[in-house]
Amino acid sequence: MRVVDLLARGRTFSFEFFPPKTAEAQAQLTTTIAELAPLHPDFFSVTYGAQGGERTRTRDVVVALAHNGSIPPVAHLTCVGHTEAEIDMLLGEYKAAGVKNILALGGDQPADPTQVGPSDFRFAQDLVEYVQANSDICIGVAAHPEVHPRSPSRESDRQHLAEKLRLADFAMTQFFFDVDHYQRLVDELSALGVHKPVLPGVMPVTNKSQLVRMAQMSGSEIPQWLNDRLAPFESPNDIRQAGVEIATQLCTELLAAGAPGLHIYTLNRSTAAREIALNLGLGQA
Ligand SMILES: Cc1cc2nc3c(=O)[nH]c(=O)nc-3n(C[C@H](O)[C@H](O)[C@H](O)COP(=O)(O)OP(=O)(O)OC[C@H]3O[C@@H](n4cnc5c(N)ncnc54)[C@H](O)[C@@H]3O)c2cc1C
């Protein structure tokens, strides 16, 4: 099913995975999916890396989810390292497998640029336009509530986001910890005349050093109140419990602010994601 149609029916809740690199990681992901599926999420999304074997791993997870048929997948797809012919091939494979959704992204720059091939697309908007002209797949785009780290200004970031979201069906955000970031993003898009659904991405903190690394990569702020909340905890279980409480509170505030759904980053683990869903009374249909 298309995400845009799911959103038209009401609020969605969904989970994000990344493609596993090893047989052990694949087994972990299989378990996670099996534990989250009974919550009846509206869709699963699968991240994408343009480098080496990552692209086929994403495709394999997405196609397997589509064949399974119970929960629709959203396949992330990047400008980085893709020619039009490669995009055509992937879209063909997705169409054949019954995949109805992609998330069209600029893509993270690989640490070693020689590891990816040339790209026919510079910005996510170029990819949105190309995919739209060549398929009828539902298209989401990325939004950065705290502004994309490479943007020269907030205004230019919002203008470019508004341009691509005018074409696309929905947006999904980078993670953030204060509801005000989301509210401001939606208000700024609205002021630019764009009212498409913006799904907030929520990442439960389960590991302090991972949080610091991911925040640096994504340009998300770690607010002082979050550091203070996590400071007393050292054991993985205590950190996860605090992370779940914080994420549940944020989700509650997001729903009160009118968010059209919640997209939870799982990092391929089910426990925190499942606890948040259950805290919110989701997934008991
Ligand atoms: C929900 C979500 C999921 C993600 N999943 C993945 C993933 O699976 N794989 C991965 O590699 N990365 C992923 N990312 C990271 C993303 O690819 C990076 O943040 C990337 O640097 C930007 O992607 P974008 O789609 O926002 O790019 P773009 O929309 O191309 O924007 C990138 C920058 O260029 C600017 N810009 C856009 N259009 C123009 C224009 N016409 N002229 C001048 N400047 C312009 C923007 O303001 C921004 O600063 C994800 C991010 C999010 C929020």
Coordinates of C-alpha atoms and ligand atoms in Angstrom, one line a residue:
M1 CA 0.0 0.0 0.0
R2 CA 1.1 3.6 -0.7
V3 CA 2.1 5.7 2.3
V4 CA 0.2 8.6 1.0
D5 CA -3.0 6.5 1.0
L6 CA -2.2 5.2 4.5
L7 CA -1.8 8.9 5.7
A8 CA -5.1 9.8 4.0
R9 CA -6.8 7.2 6.2
G10 CA -5.4 8.6 9.5
R11 CA -2.3 8.7 11.6
T12 CA 0.4 6.2 10.8
F13 CA 3.1 4.6 12.9
S14 CA 6.1 2.9 11.4
F15 CA 9.6 1.6 12.1
E16 CA 12.9 2.1 10.3
F17 CA 15.6 -0.6 9.8
F18 CA 19.1 -0.6 8.2
P19 CA 20.3 -3.4 5.9
P20 CA 22.3 -6.0 7.8
K21 CA 26.0 -6.6 6.9
T22 CA 26.5 -10.0 8.4
A23 CA 24.6 -13.3 8.8
E24 CA 24.4 -12.5 12.6
A25 CA 23.0 -9.0 11.9
Q26 CA 20.5 -10.5 9.4
A27 CA 19.3 -12.9 12.1
Q28 CA 18.9 -10.0 14.5
L29 CA 16.9 -8.1 11.9
T30 CA 14.7 -11.1 11.2
T31 CA 13.9 -11.4 14.9
T32 CA 13.3 -7.6 15.3
I33 CA 10.8 -7.7 12.3
A34 CA 9.1 -10.7 13.8
E35 CA 8.7 -9.0 17.1
L36 CA 7.5 -5.7 15.7
A37 CA 5.1 -7.0 13.0
P38 CA 2.4 -8.1 15.6
L39 CA 2.1 -4.5 16.5
H40 CA 0.6 -3.9 13.0
P41 CA 2.7 -0.9 12.1
D42 CA 1.6 0.9 8.9
F43 CA 4.9 0.4 7.2
F44 CA 8.6 -0.4 7.6
S45 CA 11.3 1.7 6.0
V46 CA 14.8 0.4 5.1
T47 CA 17.8 2.7 4.8
Y48 CA 20.2 2.7 1.9
G49 CA 23.9 3.0 1.3
A50 CA 25.2 3.7 -2.2
Q51 CA 28.5 2.0 -1.3
G52 CA 29.5 -1.5 -2.4
G53 CA 27.2 -4.3 -1.3
E54 CA 24.9 -2.0 0.8
R55 CA 22.6 -1.3 -2.2
T56 CA 21.8 -4.9 -2.8
R57 CA 21.3 -5.6 0.9
T58 CA 18.7 -2.8 1.0
R59 CA 17.0 -4.2 -2.1
D60 CA 17.0 -7.7 -0.7
V61 CA 15.4 -6.6 2.6
V62 CA 12.8 -4.4 0.9
V63 CA 11.9 -7.1 -1.7
A64 CA 11.6 -9.8 1.1
L65 CA 9.2 -7.5 3.1
A66 CA 7.1 -6.8 -0.1
H67 CA 6.9 -10.6 -0.8
N68 CA 5.9 -11.2 2.8
G69 CA 3.0 -8.9 2.1
S70 CA 1.8 -8.1 5.6
I71 CA 3.5 -4.7 6.1
P72 CA 4.4 -2.4 3.2
P73 CA 8.1 -1.4 2.9
V74 CA 9.5 2.0 2.0
A75 CA 12.8 1.7 0.2
H76 CA 15.3 4.5 0.8
L77 CA 17.2 5.6 -2.3
T78 CA 20.0 8.1 -2.8
C79 CA 21.3 10.5 -5.5
V80 CA 24.9 9.6 -4.4
G81 CA 26.4 7.1 -6.7
H82 CA 23.5 6.5 -9.1
T83 CA 23.1 6.9 -12.8
E84 CA 19.6 7.1 -14.4
A85 CA 20.1 3.5 -15.7
E86 CA 20.8 2.2 -12.2
I87 CA 17.7 3.9 -10.8
D88 CA 15.6 2.5 -13.7
M89 CA 16.8 -1.0 -12.9
L90 CA 16.1 -0.7 -9.2
L91 CA 12.6 0.8 -9.8
G92 CA 12.0 -2.1 -12.2
E93 CA 12.9 -4.6 -9.5
Y94 CA 10.8 -2.8 -7.0
K95 CA 7.8 -2.6 -9.3
A96 CA 8.1 -6.4 -10.1
A97 CA 8.2 -7.1 -6.3
G98 CA 5.1 -4.9 -5.6
V99 CA 7.0 -2.2 -3.7
K100 CA 4.9 1.0 -3.7
N101 CA 7.1 3.5 -1.8
I102 CA 10.5 5.1 -1.9
L103 CA 12.2 7.8 0.2
A104 CA 14.2 9.9 -2.3
L105 CA 17.4 11.2 -0.6
G106 CA 20.5 13.2 -1.3
G107 CA 22.4 10.4 0.5
D108 CA 25.3 10.5 2.9
Q109 CA 28.7 11.1 1.3
P110 CA 30.8 8.0 1.7
A111 CA 34.1 8.4 3.7
D112 CA 35.9 7.2 0.6
P113 CA 34.3 8.8 -2.5
T114 CA 36.2 6.4 -4.8
Q115 CA 34.0 3.6 -3.4
V116 CA 30.9 4.9 -5.2
G117 CA 30.3 5.5 -8.9
P118 CA 29.2 8.7 -10.7
S119 CA 25.8 10.2 -10.1
D120 CA 23.3 11.7 -12.6
F121 CA 21.5 13.4 -9.7
R122 CA 22.8 16.3 -7.5
F123 CA 19.9 17.0 -5.1
A124 CA 17.1 14.9 -3.8
Q125 CA 14.7 17.1 -5.8
D126 CA 16.4 15.9 -9.1
L127 CA 15.8 12.3 -8.0
V128 CA 12.1 13.0 -7.1
E129 CA 11.6 14.6 -10.5
Y130 CA 13.2 11.6 -12.3
V131 CA 11.3 9.0 -10.4
Q132 CA 8.0 10.8 -10.8
A133 CA 8.5 11.0 -14.6
N134 CA 9.4 7.3 -14.8
S135 CA 7.1 5.5 -12.3
D136 CA 3.9 5.9 -10.3
I137 CA 5.6 5.0 -7.0
C138 CA 4.7 7.0 -3.9
I139 CA 7.7 9.3 -3.0
G140 CA 8.8 10.6 0.4
V141 CA 11.6 13.0 1.0
A142 CA 13.8 13.8 4.0
A143 CA 13.4 16.9 6.2
H144 CA 15.8 18.3 8.7
P145 CA 14.0 20.1 11.5
E146 CA 17.3 21.6 12.8
V147 CA 18.3 22.5 9.2
H148 CA 20.6 20.3 7.1
P149 CA 24.2 20.7 8.2
R150 CA 25.4 21.7 4.7
S151 CA 22.8 24.4 4.3
P152 CA 24.1 28.0 4.1
S153 CA 21.0 29.3 5.9
R154 CA 17.7 28.2 7.4
E155 CA 15.8 30.1 4.7
S156 CA 17.6 28.3 1.8
D157 CA 17.1 24.9 3.5
R158 CA 13.4 25.5 3.9
Q159 CA 13.0 26.9 0.4
H160 CA 14.7 23.7 -1.1
L161 CA 12.7 21.5 1.2
A162 CA 9.5 23.2 0.2
E163 CA 10.4 22.8 -3.5
K164 CA 11.0 19.1 -3.3
L165 CA 8.0 18.4 -0.9
R166 CA 5.7 20.3 -3.3
L167 CA 6.5 17.5 -5.8
A168 CA 6.7 14.6 -3.3
D169 CA 3.9 12.9 -1.4
F170 CA 5.2 13.2 2.2
A171 CA 8.3 14.0 4.2
M172 CA 10.1 12.1 7.0
T173 CA 12.3 14.0 9.4
Q174 CA 15.8 13.5 10.9
F175 CA 15.6 12.7 14.6
F176 CA 15.4 15.6 17.2
F177 CA 14.6 15.8 20.9
D178 CA 12.4 19.0 21.3
V179 CA 8.9 19.1 19.9
D180 CA 9.5 22.8 19.1
H181 CA 11.9 21.9 16.2
Y182 CA 9.1 19.9 14.6
Q183 CA 6.5 22.5 15.2
R184 CA 8.7 25.3 13.7
L185 CA 9.5 23.2 10.6
V186 CA 5.8 22.5 9.9
D187 CA 5.0 26.2 10.5
E188 CA 7.8 27.3 8.1
L189 CA 6.6 24.9 5.4
S190 CA 3.1 26.1 5.9
A191 CA 4.2 29.7 5.5
L192 CA 5.7 28.7 2.2
G193 CA 2.4 27.2 1.1
V194 CA 3.4 23.5 1.6
H195 CA 1.0 21.4 3.7
K196 CA 2.0 17.9 2.8
P197 CA 2.3 15.4 5.7
V198 CA 5.6 15.5 7.6
L199 CA 6.3 12.4 9.6
P200 CA 8.5 13.0 12.6
G201 CA 11.4 10.6 13.0
V202 CA 11.9 9.6 16.7
M203 CA 15.1 7.9 17.9
P204 CA 15.0 6.4 21.3
V205 CA 18.4 6.7 23.0
T206 CA 19.7 3.3 23.9
N207 CA 23.4 4.0 24.0
K208 CA 25.2 7.3 24.9
S209 CA 28.2 7.1 22.7
Q210 CA 26.0 6.1 19.7
L211 CA 23.8 9.1 20.4
V212 CA 26.8 11.5 20.2
R213 CA 28.1 9.9 17.0
M214 CA 24.7 10.0 15.3
A215 CA 23.9 13.6 16.4
Q216 CA 27.3 14.7 15.0
M217 CA 26.5 13.0 11.7
S218 CA 23.0 14.3 11.3
G219 CA 23.4 17.8 12.8
S220 CA 20.9 17.1 15.5
E221 CA 21.4 19.0 18.8
I222 CA 21.7 17.0 22.1
P223 CA 20.0 19.4 24.5
Q224 CA 21.4 19.9 27.9
W225 CA 18.2 18.6 29.5
L226 CA 18.8 15.3 27.7
N227 CA 22.4 15.0 28.9
D228 CA 21.2 15.7 32.4
R229 CA 18.4 13.1 32.2
L230 CA 20.8 10.4 31.0
A231 CA 23.7 11.4 33.3
P232 CA 22.7 9.2 36.3
F233 CA 22.5 6.0 34.1
E234 CA 25.3 3.7 33.0
S235 CA 23.9 0.2 32.5
P236 CA 22.4 -0.5 29.0
N237 CA 19.1 -1.4 30.6
D238 CA 18.8 1.8 32.6
I239 CA 19.8 3.9 29.6
R240 CA 17.2 2.2 27.4
Q241 CA 14.5 2.7 30.0
A242 CA 15.3 6.4 30.3
G243 CA 15.5 6.6 26.4
V244 CA 12.0 5.0 26.1
E245 CA 10.5 7.4 28.6
I246 CA 12.0 10.4 26.8
A247 CA 10.9 9.1 23.4
T248 CA 7.4 8.3 24.7
Q249 CA 7.1 11.9 26.0
L250 CA 8.3 13.3 22.7
C251 CA 5.8 11.2 20.7
T252 CA 2.9 12.3 23.0
E253 CA 3.9 15.9 22.4
L254 CA 4.2 15.4 18.7
L255 CA 0.7 13.8 18.5
A256 CA -0.7 16.7 20.5
A257 CA 1.0 19.1 18.1
G258 CA -0.9 17.4 15.2
A259 CA 1.8 15.1 13.7
P260 CA 0.3 12.9 11.0
G261 CA 2.1 9.9 12.4
L262 CA 5.3 8.7 14.1
H263 CA 8.3 7.0 12.5
I264 CA 10.5 5.2 15.0
Y265 CA 14.2 4.5 14.4
T266 CA 14.8 1.0 15.7
L267 CA 18.5 0.5 14.9
N268 CA 17.4 -3.0 14.2
R269 CA 16.4 -3.7 17.8
S270 CA 12.8 -4.3 18.9
T271 CA 12.7 -3.7 22.6
A272 CA 12.7 0.1 22.8
A273 CA 10.6 0.6 19.7
R274 CA 8.0 -1.9 21.0
E275 CA 7.9 -0.3 24.5
I276 CA 7.3 3.1 23.0
A277 CA 4.5 1.8 20.8
L278 CA 2.9 0.0 23.8
N279 CA 3.3 3.1 26.1
L280 CA 1.4 5.1 23.4
G281 CA -1.3 2.4 23.1
L282 CA -0.3 1.8 19.5
G283 CA -0.4 -1.5 17.8
Q284 CA -3.2 -3.1 19.7
A285 CA -5.6 -3.3 16.8
Ligands
LIG1 C1 14.4 10.4 7.3 C2 15.8 10.4 6.8 C3 16.3 9.2 6.2 C4 17.6 9.1 5.7 N1 18.0 7.9 5.2 C5 19.2 7.8 4.5 C6 19.6 6.6 3.9 O1 18.9 5.6 3.9 N2 20.8 6.6 3.3 C7 21.6 7.7 3.3 O2 22.7 7.7 2.6 N3 21.3 8.9 3.9 C8 20.1 8.9 4.5 N4 19.7 10.1 5.2 C9 20.6 11.2 5.2 C10 20.5 12.1 4.0 O3 20.8 11.4 2.8 C11 21.6 13.2 4.2 O4 21.1 14.1 5.3 C12 21.9 14.0 3.0 O5 23.1 14.8 3.3 C13 20.8 15.0 2.6 O6 19.7 14.4 2.1 P1 18.4 15.2 1.6 O7 17.6 14.2 0.9 O8 17.9 16.1 2.6 O9 19.2 16.0 0.4 P2 18.8 17.3 -0.5 O10 17.4 17.6 -0.5 O11 19.5 17.1 -1.8 O12 19.5 18.5 0.4 C14 20.9 18.4 0.7 C15 21.4 19.9 0.9 O13 21.3 20.6 -0.4 C16 20.5 21.7 -0.3 N5 19.7 21.8 -1.5 C17 18.7 21.0 -1.9 N6 18.3 21.3 -3.1 C18 19.1 22.3 -3.6 C19 19.2 23.1 -4.8 N7 18.4 22.9 -5.8 N8 20.2 24.0 -4.8 C20 21.0 24.3 -3.8 N9 21.0 23.6 -2.6 C21 20.0 22.6 -2.5 C22 19.6 21.4 0.9 O14 19.1 22.6 1.5 C23 20.6 20.7 1.9 O15 21.4 21.6 2.5 C24 18.4 10.2 5.7 C25 18.0 11.4 6.3 C26 16.7 11.5 6.8 C27 16.2 12.8 7.4

